[in-house]
PDB file of C-alpha atoms and ligand atoms in Angstrom:
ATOM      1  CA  UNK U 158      10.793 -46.303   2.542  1.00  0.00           C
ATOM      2  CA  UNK U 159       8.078 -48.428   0.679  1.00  0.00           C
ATOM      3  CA  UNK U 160       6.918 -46.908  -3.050  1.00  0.00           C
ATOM      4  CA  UNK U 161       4.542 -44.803  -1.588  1.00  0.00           C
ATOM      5  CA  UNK U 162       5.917 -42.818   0.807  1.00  0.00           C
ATOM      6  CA  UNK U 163       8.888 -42.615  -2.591  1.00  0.00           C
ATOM      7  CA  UNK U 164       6.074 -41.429  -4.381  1.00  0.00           C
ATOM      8  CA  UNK U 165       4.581 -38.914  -2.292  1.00  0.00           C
ATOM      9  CA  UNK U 166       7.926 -37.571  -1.386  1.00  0.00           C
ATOM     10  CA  UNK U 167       8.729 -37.364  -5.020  1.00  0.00           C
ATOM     11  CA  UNK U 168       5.409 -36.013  -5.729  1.00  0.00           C
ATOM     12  CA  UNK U 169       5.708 -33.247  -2.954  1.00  0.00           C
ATOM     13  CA  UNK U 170       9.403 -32.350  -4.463  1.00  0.00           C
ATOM     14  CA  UNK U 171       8.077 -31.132  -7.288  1.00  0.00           C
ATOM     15  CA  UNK U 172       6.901 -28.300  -7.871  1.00  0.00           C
ATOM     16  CA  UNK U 173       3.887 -29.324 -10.278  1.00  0.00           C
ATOM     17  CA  UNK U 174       3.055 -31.496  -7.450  1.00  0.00           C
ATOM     18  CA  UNK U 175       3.289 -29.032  -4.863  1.00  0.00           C
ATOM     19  CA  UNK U 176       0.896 -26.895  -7.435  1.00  0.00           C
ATOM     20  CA  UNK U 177      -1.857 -29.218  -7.530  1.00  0.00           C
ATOM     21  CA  UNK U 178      -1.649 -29.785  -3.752  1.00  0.00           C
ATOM     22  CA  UNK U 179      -2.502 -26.003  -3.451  1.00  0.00           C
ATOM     23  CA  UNK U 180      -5.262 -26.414  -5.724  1.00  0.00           C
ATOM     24  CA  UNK U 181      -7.379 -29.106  -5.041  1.00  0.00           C
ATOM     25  CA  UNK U 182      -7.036 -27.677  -1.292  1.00  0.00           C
ATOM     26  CA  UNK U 183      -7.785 -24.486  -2.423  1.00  0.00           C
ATOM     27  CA  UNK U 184     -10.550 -25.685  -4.528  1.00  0.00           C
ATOM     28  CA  UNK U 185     -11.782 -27.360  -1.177  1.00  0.00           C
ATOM     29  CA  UNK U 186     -11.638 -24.655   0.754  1.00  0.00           C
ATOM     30  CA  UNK U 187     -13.355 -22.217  -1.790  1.00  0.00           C
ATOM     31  CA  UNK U 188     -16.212 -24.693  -1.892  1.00  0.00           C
ATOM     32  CA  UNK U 189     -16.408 -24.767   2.167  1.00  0.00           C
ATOM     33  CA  UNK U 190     -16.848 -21.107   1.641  1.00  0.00           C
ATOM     34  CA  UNK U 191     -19.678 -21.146  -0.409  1.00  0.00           C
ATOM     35  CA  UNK U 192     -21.275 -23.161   2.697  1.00  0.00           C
ATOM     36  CA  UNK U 193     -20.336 -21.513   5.375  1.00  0.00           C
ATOM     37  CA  UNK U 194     -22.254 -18.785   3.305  1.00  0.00           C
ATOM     38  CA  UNK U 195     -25.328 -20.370   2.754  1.00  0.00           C
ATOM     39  CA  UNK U 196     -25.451 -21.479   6.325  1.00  0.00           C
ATOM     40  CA  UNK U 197     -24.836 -17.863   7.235  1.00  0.00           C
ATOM     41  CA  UNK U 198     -27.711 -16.530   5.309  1.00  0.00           C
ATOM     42  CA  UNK U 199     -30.041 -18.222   7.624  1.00  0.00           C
ATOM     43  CA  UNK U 200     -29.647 -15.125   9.853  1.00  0.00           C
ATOM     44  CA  UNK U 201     -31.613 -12.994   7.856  1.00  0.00           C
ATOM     45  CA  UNK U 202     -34.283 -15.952   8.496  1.00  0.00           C
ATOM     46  CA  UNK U 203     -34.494 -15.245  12.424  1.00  0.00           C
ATOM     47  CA  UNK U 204     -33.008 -17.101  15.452  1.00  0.00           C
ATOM     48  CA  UNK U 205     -35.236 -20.004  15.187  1.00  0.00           C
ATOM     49  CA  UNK U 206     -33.929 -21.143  11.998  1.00  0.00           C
ATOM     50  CA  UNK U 207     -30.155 -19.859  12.984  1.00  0.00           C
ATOM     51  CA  UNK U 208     -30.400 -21.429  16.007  1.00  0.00           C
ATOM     52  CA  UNK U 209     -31.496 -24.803  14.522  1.00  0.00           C
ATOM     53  CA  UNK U 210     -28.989 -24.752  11.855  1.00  0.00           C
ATOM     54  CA  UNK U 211     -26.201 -24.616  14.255  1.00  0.00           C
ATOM     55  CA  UNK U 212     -27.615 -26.976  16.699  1.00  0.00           C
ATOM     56  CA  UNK U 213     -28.027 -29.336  14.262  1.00  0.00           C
ATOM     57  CA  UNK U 214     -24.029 -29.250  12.767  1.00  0.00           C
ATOM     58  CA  UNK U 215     -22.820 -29.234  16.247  1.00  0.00           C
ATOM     59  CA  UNK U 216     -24.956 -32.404  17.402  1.00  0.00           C
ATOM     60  CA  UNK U 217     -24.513 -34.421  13.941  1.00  0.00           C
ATOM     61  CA  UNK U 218     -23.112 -37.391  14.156  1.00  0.00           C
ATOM     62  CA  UNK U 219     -23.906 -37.115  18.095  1.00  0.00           C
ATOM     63  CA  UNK U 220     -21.333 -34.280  18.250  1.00  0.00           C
ATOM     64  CA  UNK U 221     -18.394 -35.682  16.199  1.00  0.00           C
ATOM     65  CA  UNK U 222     -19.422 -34.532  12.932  1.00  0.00           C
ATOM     66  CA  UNK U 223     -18.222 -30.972  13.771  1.00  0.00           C
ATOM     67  CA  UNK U 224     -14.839 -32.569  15.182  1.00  0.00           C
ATOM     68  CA  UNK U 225     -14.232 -34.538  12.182  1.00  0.00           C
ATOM     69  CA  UNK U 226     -15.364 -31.640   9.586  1.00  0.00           C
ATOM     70  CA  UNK U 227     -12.832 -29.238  11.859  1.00  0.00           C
ATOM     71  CA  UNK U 228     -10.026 -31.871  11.202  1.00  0.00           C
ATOM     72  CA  UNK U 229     -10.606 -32.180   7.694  1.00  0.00           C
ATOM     73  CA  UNK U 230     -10.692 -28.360   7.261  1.00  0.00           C
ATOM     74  CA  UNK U 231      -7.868 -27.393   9.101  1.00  0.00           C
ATOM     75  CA  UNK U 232      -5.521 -30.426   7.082  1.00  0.00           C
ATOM     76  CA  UNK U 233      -6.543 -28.232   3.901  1.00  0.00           C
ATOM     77  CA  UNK U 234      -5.771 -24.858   5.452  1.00  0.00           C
ATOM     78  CA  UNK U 235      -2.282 -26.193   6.633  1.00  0.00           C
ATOM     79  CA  UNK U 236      -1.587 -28.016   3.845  1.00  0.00           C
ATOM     80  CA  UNK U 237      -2.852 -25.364   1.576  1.00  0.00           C
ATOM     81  CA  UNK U 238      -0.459 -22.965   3.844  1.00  0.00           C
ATOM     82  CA  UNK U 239       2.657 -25.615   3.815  1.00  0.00           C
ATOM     83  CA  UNK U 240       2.309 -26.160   0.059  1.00  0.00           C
ATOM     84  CA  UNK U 241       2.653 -22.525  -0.685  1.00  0.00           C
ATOM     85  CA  UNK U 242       5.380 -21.977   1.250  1.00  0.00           C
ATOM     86  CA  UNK U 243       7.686 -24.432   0.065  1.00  0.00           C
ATOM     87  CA  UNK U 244       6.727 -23.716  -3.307  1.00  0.00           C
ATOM     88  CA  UNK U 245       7.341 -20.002  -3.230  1.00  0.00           C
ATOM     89  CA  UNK U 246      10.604 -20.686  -1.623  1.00  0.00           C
ATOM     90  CA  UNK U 247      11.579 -23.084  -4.701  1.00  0.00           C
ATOM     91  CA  UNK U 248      10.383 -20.796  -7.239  1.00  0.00           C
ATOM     92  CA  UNK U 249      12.756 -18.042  -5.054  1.00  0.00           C
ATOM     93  CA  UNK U 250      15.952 -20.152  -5.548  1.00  0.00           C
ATOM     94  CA  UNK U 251      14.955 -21.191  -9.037  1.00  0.00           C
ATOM     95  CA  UNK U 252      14.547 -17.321 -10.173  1.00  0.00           C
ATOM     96  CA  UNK U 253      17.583 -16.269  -8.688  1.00  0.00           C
ATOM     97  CA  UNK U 254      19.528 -18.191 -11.564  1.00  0.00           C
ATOM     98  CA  UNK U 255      17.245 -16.707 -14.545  1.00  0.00           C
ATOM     99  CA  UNK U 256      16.038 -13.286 -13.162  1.00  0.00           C
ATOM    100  CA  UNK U 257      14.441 -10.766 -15.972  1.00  0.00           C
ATOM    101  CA  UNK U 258      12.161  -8.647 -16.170  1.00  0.00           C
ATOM    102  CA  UNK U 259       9.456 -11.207 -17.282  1.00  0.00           C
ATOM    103  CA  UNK U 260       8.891 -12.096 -13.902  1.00  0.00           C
ATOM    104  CA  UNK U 261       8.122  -9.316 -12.507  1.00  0.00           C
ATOM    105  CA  UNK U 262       4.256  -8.866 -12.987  1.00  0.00           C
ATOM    106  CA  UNK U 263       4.237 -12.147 -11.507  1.00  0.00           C
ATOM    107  CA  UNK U 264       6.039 -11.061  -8.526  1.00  0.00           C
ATOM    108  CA  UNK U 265       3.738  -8.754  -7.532  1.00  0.00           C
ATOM    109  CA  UNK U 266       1.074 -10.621  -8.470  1.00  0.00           C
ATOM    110  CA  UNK U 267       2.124 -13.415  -5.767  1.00  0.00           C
ATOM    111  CA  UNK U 268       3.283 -10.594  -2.997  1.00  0.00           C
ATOM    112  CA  UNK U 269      -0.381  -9.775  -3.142  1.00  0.00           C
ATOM    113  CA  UNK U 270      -1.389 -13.255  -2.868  1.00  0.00           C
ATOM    114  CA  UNK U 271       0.947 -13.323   0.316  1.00  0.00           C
ATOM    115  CA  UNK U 272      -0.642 -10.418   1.841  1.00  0.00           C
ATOM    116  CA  UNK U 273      -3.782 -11.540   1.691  1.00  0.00           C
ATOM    117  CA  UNK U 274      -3.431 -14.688   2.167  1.00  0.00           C
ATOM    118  CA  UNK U 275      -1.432 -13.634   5.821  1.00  0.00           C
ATOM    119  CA  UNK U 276      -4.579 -11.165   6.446  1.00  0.00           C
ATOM    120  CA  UNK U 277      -6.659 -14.579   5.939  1.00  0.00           C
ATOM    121  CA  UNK U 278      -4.772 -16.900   8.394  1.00  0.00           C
ATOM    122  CA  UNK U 279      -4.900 -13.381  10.966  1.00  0.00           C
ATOM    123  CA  UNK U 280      -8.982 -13.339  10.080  1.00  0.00           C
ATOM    124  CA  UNK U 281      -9.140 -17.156  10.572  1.00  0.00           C
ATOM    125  CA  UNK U 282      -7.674 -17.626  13.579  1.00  0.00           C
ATOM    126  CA  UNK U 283      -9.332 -14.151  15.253  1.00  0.00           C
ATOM    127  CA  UNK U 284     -12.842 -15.855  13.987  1.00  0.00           C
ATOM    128  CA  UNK U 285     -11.985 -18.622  15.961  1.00  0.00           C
ATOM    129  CA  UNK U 286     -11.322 -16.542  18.790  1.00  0.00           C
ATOM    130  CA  UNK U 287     -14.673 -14.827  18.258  1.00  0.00           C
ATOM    131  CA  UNK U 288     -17.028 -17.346  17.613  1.00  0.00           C
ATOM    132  CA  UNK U 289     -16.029 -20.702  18.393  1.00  0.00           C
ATOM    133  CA  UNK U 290     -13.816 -20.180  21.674  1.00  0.00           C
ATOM    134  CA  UNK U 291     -15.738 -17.328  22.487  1.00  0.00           C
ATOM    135  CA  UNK U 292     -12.787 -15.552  24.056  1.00  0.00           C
ATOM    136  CA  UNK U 293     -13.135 -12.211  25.739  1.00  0.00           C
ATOM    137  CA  UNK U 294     -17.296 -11.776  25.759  1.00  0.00           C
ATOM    138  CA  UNK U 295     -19.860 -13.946  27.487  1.00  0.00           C
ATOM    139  CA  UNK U 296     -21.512 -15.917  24.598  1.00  0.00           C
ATOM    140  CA  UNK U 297     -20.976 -18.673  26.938  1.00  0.00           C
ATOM    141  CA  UNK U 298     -22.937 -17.817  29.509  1.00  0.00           C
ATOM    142  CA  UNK U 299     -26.262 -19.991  29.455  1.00  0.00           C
ATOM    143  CA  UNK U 300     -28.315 -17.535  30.972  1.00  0.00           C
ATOM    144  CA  UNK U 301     -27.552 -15.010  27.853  1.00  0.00           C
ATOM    145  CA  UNK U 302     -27.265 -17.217  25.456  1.00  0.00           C
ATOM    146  CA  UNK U 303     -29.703 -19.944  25.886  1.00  0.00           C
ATOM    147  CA  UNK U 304     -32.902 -20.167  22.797  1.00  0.00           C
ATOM    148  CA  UNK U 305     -35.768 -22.379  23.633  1.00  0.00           C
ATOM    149  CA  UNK U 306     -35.767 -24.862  19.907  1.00  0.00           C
ATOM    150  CA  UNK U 307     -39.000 -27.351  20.435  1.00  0.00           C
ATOM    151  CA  UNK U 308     -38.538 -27.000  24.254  1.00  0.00           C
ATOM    152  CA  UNK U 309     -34.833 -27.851  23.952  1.00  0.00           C
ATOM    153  CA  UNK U 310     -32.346 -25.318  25.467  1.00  0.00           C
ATOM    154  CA  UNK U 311     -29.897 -24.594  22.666  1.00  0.00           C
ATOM    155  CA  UNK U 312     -27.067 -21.968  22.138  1.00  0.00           C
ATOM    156  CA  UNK U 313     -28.151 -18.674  20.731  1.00  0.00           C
ATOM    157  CA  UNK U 314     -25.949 -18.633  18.335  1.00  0.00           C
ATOM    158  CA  UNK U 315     -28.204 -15.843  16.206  1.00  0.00           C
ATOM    159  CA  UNK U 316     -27.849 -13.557  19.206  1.00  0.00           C
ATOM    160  CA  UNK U 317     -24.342 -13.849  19.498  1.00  0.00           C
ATOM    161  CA  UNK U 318     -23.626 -13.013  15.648  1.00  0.00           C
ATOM    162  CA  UNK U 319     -25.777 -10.074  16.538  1.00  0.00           C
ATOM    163  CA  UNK U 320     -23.890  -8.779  19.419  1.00  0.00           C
ATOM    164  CA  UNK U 321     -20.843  -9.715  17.863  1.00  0.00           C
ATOM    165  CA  UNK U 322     -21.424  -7.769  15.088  1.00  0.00           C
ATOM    166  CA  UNK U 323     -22.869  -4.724  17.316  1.00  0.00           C
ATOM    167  CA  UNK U 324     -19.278  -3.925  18.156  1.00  0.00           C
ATOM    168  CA  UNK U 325     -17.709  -1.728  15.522  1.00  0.00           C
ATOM    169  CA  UNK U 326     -13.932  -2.674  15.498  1.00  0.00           C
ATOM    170  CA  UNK U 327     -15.091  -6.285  14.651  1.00  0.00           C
ATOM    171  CA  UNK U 328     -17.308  -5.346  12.084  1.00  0.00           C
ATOM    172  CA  UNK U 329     -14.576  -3.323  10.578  1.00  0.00           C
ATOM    173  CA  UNK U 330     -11.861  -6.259  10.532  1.00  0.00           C
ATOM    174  CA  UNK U 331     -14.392  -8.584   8.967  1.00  0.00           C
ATOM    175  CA  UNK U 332     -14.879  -6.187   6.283  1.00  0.00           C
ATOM    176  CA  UNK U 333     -11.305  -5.363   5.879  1.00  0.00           C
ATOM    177  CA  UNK U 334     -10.528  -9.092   5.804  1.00  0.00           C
ATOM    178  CA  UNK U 335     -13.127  -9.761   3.349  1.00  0.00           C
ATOM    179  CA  UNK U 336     -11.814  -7.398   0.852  1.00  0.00           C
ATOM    180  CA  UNK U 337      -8.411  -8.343   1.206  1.00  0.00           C
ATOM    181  CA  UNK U 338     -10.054 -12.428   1.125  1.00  0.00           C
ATOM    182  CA  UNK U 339     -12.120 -11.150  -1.996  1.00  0.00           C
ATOM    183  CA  UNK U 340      -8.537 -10.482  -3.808  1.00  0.00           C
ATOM    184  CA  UNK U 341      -6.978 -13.817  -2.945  1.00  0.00           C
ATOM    185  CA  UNK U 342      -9.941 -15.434  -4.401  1.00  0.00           C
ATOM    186  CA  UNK U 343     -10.375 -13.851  -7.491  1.00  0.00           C
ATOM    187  CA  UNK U 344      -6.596 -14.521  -8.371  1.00  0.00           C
ATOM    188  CA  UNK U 345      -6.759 -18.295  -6.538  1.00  0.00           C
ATOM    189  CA  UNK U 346      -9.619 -19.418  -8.084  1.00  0.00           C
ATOM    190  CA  UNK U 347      -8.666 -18.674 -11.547  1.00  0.00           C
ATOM    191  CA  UNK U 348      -5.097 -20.797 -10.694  1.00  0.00           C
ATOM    192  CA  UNK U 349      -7.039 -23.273  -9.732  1.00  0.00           C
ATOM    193  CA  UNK U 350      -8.096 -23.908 -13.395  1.00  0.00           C
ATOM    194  CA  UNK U 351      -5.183 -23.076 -14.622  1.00  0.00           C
ATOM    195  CA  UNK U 352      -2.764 -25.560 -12.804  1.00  0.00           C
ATOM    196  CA  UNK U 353      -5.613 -28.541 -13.332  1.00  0.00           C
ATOM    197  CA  UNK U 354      -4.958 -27.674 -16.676  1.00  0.00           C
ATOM    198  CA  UNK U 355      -8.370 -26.573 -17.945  1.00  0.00           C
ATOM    199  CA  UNK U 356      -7.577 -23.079 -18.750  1.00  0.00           C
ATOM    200  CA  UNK U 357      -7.432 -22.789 -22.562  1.00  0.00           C
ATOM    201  CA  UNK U 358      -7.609 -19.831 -25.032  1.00  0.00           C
ATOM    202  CA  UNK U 359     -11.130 -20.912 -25.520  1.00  0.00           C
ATOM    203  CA  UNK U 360     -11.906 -20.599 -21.924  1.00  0.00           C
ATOM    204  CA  UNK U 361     -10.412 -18.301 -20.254  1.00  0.00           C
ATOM    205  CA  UNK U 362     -12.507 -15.490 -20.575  1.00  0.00           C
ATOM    206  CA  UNK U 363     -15.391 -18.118 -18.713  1.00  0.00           C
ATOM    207  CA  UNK U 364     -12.687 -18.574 -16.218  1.00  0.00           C
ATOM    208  CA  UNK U 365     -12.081 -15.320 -15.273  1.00  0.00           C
ATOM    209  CA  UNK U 366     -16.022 -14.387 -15.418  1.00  0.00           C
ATOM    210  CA  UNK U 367     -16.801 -17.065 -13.160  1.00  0.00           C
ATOM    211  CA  UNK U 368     -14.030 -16.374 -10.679  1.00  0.00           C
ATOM    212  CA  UNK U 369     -15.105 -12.674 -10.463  1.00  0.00           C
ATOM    213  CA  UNK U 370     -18.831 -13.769 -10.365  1.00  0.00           C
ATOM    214  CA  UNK U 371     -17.652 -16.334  -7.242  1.00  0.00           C
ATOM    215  CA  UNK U 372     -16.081 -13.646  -5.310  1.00  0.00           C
ATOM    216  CA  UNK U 373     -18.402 -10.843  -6.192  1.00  0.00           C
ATOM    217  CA  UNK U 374     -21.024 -13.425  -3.917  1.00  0.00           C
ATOM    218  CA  UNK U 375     -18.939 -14.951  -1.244  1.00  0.00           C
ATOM    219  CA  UNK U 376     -17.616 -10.831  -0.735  1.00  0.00           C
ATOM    220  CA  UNK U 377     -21.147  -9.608  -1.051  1.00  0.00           C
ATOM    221  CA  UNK U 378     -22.932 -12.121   1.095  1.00  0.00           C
ATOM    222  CA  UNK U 379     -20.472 -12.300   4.103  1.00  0.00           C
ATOM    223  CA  UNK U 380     -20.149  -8.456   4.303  1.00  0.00           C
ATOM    224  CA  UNK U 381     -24.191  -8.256   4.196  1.00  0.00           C
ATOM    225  CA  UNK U 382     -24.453  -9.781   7.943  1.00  0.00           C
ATOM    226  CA  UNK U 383     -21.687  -6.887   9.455  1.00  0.00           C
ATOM    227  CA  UNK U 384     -23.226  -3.993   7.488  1.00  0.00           C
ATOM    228  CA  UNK U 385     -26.972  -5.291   8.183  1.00  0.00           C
ATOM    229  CA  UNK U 386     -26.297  -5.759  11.991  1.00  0.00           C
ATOM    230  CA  UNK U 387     -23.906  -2.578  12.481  1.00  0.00           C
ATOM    231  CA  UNK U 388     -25.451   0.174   9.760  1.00  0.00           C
ATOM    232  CA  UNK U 389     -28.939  -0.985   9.631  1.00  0.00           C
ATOM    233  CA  UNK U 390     -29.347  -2.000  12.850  1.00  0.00           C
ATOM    234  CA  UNK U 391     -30.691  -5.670  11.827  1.00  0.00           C
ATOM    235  CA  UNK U 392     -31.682  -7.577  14.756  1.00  0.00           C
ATOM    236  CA  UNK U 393     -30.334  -5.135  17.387  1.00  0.00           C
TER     237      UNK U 393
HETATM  238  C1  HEM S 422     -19.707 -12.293   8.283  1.00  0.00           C
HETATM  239  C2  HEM S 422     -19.108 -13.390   7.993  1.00  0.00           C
HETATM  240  C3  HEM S 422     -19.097 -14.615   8.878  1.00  0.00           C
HETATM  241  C4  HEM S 422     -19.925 -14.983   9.909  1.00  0.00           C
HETATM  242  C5  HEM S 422     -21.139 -14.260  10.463  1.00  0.00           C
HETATM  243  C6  HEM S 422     -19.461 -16.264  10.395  1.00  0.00           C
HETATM  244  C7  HEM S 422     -20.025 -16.977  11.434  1.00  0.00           C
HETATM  245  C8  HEM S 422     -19.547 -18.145  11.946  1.00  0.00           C
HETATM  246  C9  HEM S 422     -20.124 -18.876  13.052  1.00  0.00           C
HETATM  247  C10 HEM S 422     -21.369 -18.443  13.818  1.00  0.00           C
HETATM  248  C11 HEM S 422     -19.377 -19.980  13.245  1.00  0.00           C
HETATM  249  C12 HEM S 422     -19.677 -21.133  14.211  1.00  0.00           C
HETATM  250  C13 HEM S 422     -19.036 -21.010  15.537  1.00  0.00           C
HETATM  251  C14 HEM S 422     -19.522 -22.169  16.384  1.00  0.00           C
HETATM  252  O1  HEM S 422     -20.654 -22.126  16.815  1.00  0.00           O
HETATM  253  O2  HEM S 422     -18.736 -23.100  16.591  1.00  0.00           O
HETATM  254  C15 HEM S 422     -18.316 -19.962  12.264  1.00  0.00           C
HETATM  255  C16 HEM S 422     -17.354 -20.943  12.122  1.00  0.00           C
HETATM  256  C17 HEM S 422     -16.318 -20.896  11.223  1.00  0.00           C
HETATM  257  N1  HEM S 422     -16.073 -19.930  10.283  1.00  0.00           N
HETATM  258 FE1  HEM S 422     -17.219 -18.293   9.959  1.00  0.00          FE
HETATM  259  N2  HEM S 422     -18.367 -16.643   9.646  1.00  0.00           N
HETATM  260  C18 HEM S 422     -18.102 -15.651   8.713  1.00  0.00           C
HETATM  261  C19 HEM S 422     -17.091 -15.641   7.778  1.00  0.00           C
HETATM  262  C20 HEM S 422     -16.121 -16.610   7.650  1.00  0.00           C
HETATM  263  C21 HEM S 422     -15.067 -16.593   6.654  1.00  0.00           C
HETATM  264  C22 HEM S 422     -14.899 -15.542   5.571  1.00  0.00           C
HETATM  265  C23 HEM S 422     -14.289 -17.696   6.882  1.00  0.00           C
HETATM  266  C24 HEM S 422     -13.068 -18.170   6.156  1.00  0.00           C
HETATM  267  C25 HEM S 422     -12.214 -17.400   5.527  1.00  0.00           C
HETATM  268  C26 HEM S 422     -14.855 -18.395   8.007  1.00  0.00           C
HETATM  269  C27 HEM S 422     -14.365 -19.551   8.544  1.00  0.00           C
HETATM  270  C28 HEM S 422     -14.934 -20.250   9.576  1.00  0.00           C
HETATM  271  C29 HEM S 422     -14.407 -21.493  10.093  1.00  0.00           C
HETATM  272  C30 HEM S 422     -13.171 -22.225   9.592  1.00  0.00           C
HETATM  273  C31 HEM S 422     -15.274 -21.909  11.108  1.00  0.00           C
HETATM  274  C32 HEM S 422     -15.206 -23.182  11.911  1.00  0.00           C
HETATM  275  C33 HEM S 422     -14.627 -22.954  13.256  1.00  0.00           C
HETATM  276  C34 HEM S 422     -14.961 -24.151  14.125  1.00  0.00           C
HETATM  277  O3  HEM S 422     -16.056 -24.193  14.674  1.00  0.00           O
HETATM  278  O4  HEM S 422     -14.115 -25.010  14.240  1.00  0.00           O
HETATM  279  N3  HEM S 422     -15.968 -17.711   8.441  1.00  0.00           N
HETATM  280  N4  HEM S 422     -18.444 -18.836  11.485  1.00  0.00           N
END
């Protein structure tokens, strides 16, 4: 074993270590949210822009851009997943020695983060599903989902959010999942200062404003495209 690999393993061991592994994937993956967002928004601007968005990530780099940005992205979701496990197990075996009441609030306060962070890996990996392996609906077929971008034939991918979306048990899980990912963010993203260590007495009431404020958009925002498509009938 050379000193790295010692120090990584060491690193990983403990359970500050383990900690800031959550975090700074956590903080990674909060931040990919806020993109994903922004890039959704562009379906309130009309297919054409939609549409160009998406051709455009899926032919950067001539097409490995999107390969290397899924790679990257599901690391931090594993390792984000891993990290948490292991830890919770190792707090487990650690509070078995010393159990008192004390540790109760925080019990429930991490059973809740397990729940909803087991209804986000569920959401994730029916997204996938939905969207990008387009299992179980035709948003594959070219002659449905073809857009003409600058006389290029391109995926519709603005039509198929639409249709998606048109189907109310989906629209229901994605709004179930978002309130459920709305929780685990509020929680996770205050942690997040608070295990980098820049949670003080000073700011903490920032902290928790901004964490609210954060999820109070990414919630609002991705629940806007279900309700506009399904209630409102946007683009249908
Ligand atoms: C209403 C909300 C959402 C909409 C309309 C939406 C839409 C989309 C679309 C159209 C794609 C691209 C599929 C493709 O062409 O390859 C995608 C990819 C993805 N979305 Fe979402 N999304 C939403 C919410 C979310 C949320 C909340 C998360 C995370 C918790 C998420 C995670 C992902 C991931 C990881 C990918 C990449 C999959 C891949 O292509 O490898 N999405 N989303």
């Amino acid at each position: 074993m050379n000193a790295l690999t010692r120090s990584l393993t060491a690193y990983w061991s403990s359970s500050i270590g383990k900690k800031f592994v959550v975090a700074l994937t956590g903080a990674f993956l909060v931040l990919f949210l806020a993109g994903h967002l922004a890039g959704n928004m562009l379906i309130f601007a009309g297919p054409e822009a939609f549409n160009a968005y998406a051709h455009q990530l899926h032919t950067m780099l001539d097409g490995a851009g999107v390969w290397i940005a899924r790679v990257v992205l599901l690391g931090a979701f594993l390792l984000h997943i891993f990290a948490t496990i292991s830890l919770t197990r190792q707090n487990r075996a650690a509070r078995k020695q010393y159990e008192h009441k004390g540790t109760i609030q925080a019990t429930l306060s991490s059973r809740l983060m397990i729940l909803s962070g087991l209804t986000i890996i569920a959401f994730v990996i029916y997204h996938i599903l939905h969207f990008t392996a387009r299992v179980g609906n035709e948003y594959n077929n070219p002659e449905l989902y073809t857009y003409l971008l600058d006389g290029e034939e391109v995926h519709n991918a603005w039509k198929m959010v639409i249709d998606g979306f048109s189907w109310w048990p989906a629209t229901l899980f994605y709004i179930l999942s978002m309130v459920l990912l709305a929780s685990h963010l509020t929680h996770g993203v205050q942690s997040i200062f608070q295990t980098l260590g820049w949670r003080s007495k000073r700011s903490s009431g920032l902290i928790d404003t901004f964490a609210k404020g954060y999820t109070v958009v990414i919630f609002f925002g991705f629940i806007s495209i279900p309700i506009a498509i399904q209630i409102f009938g946007f683009g249908r």
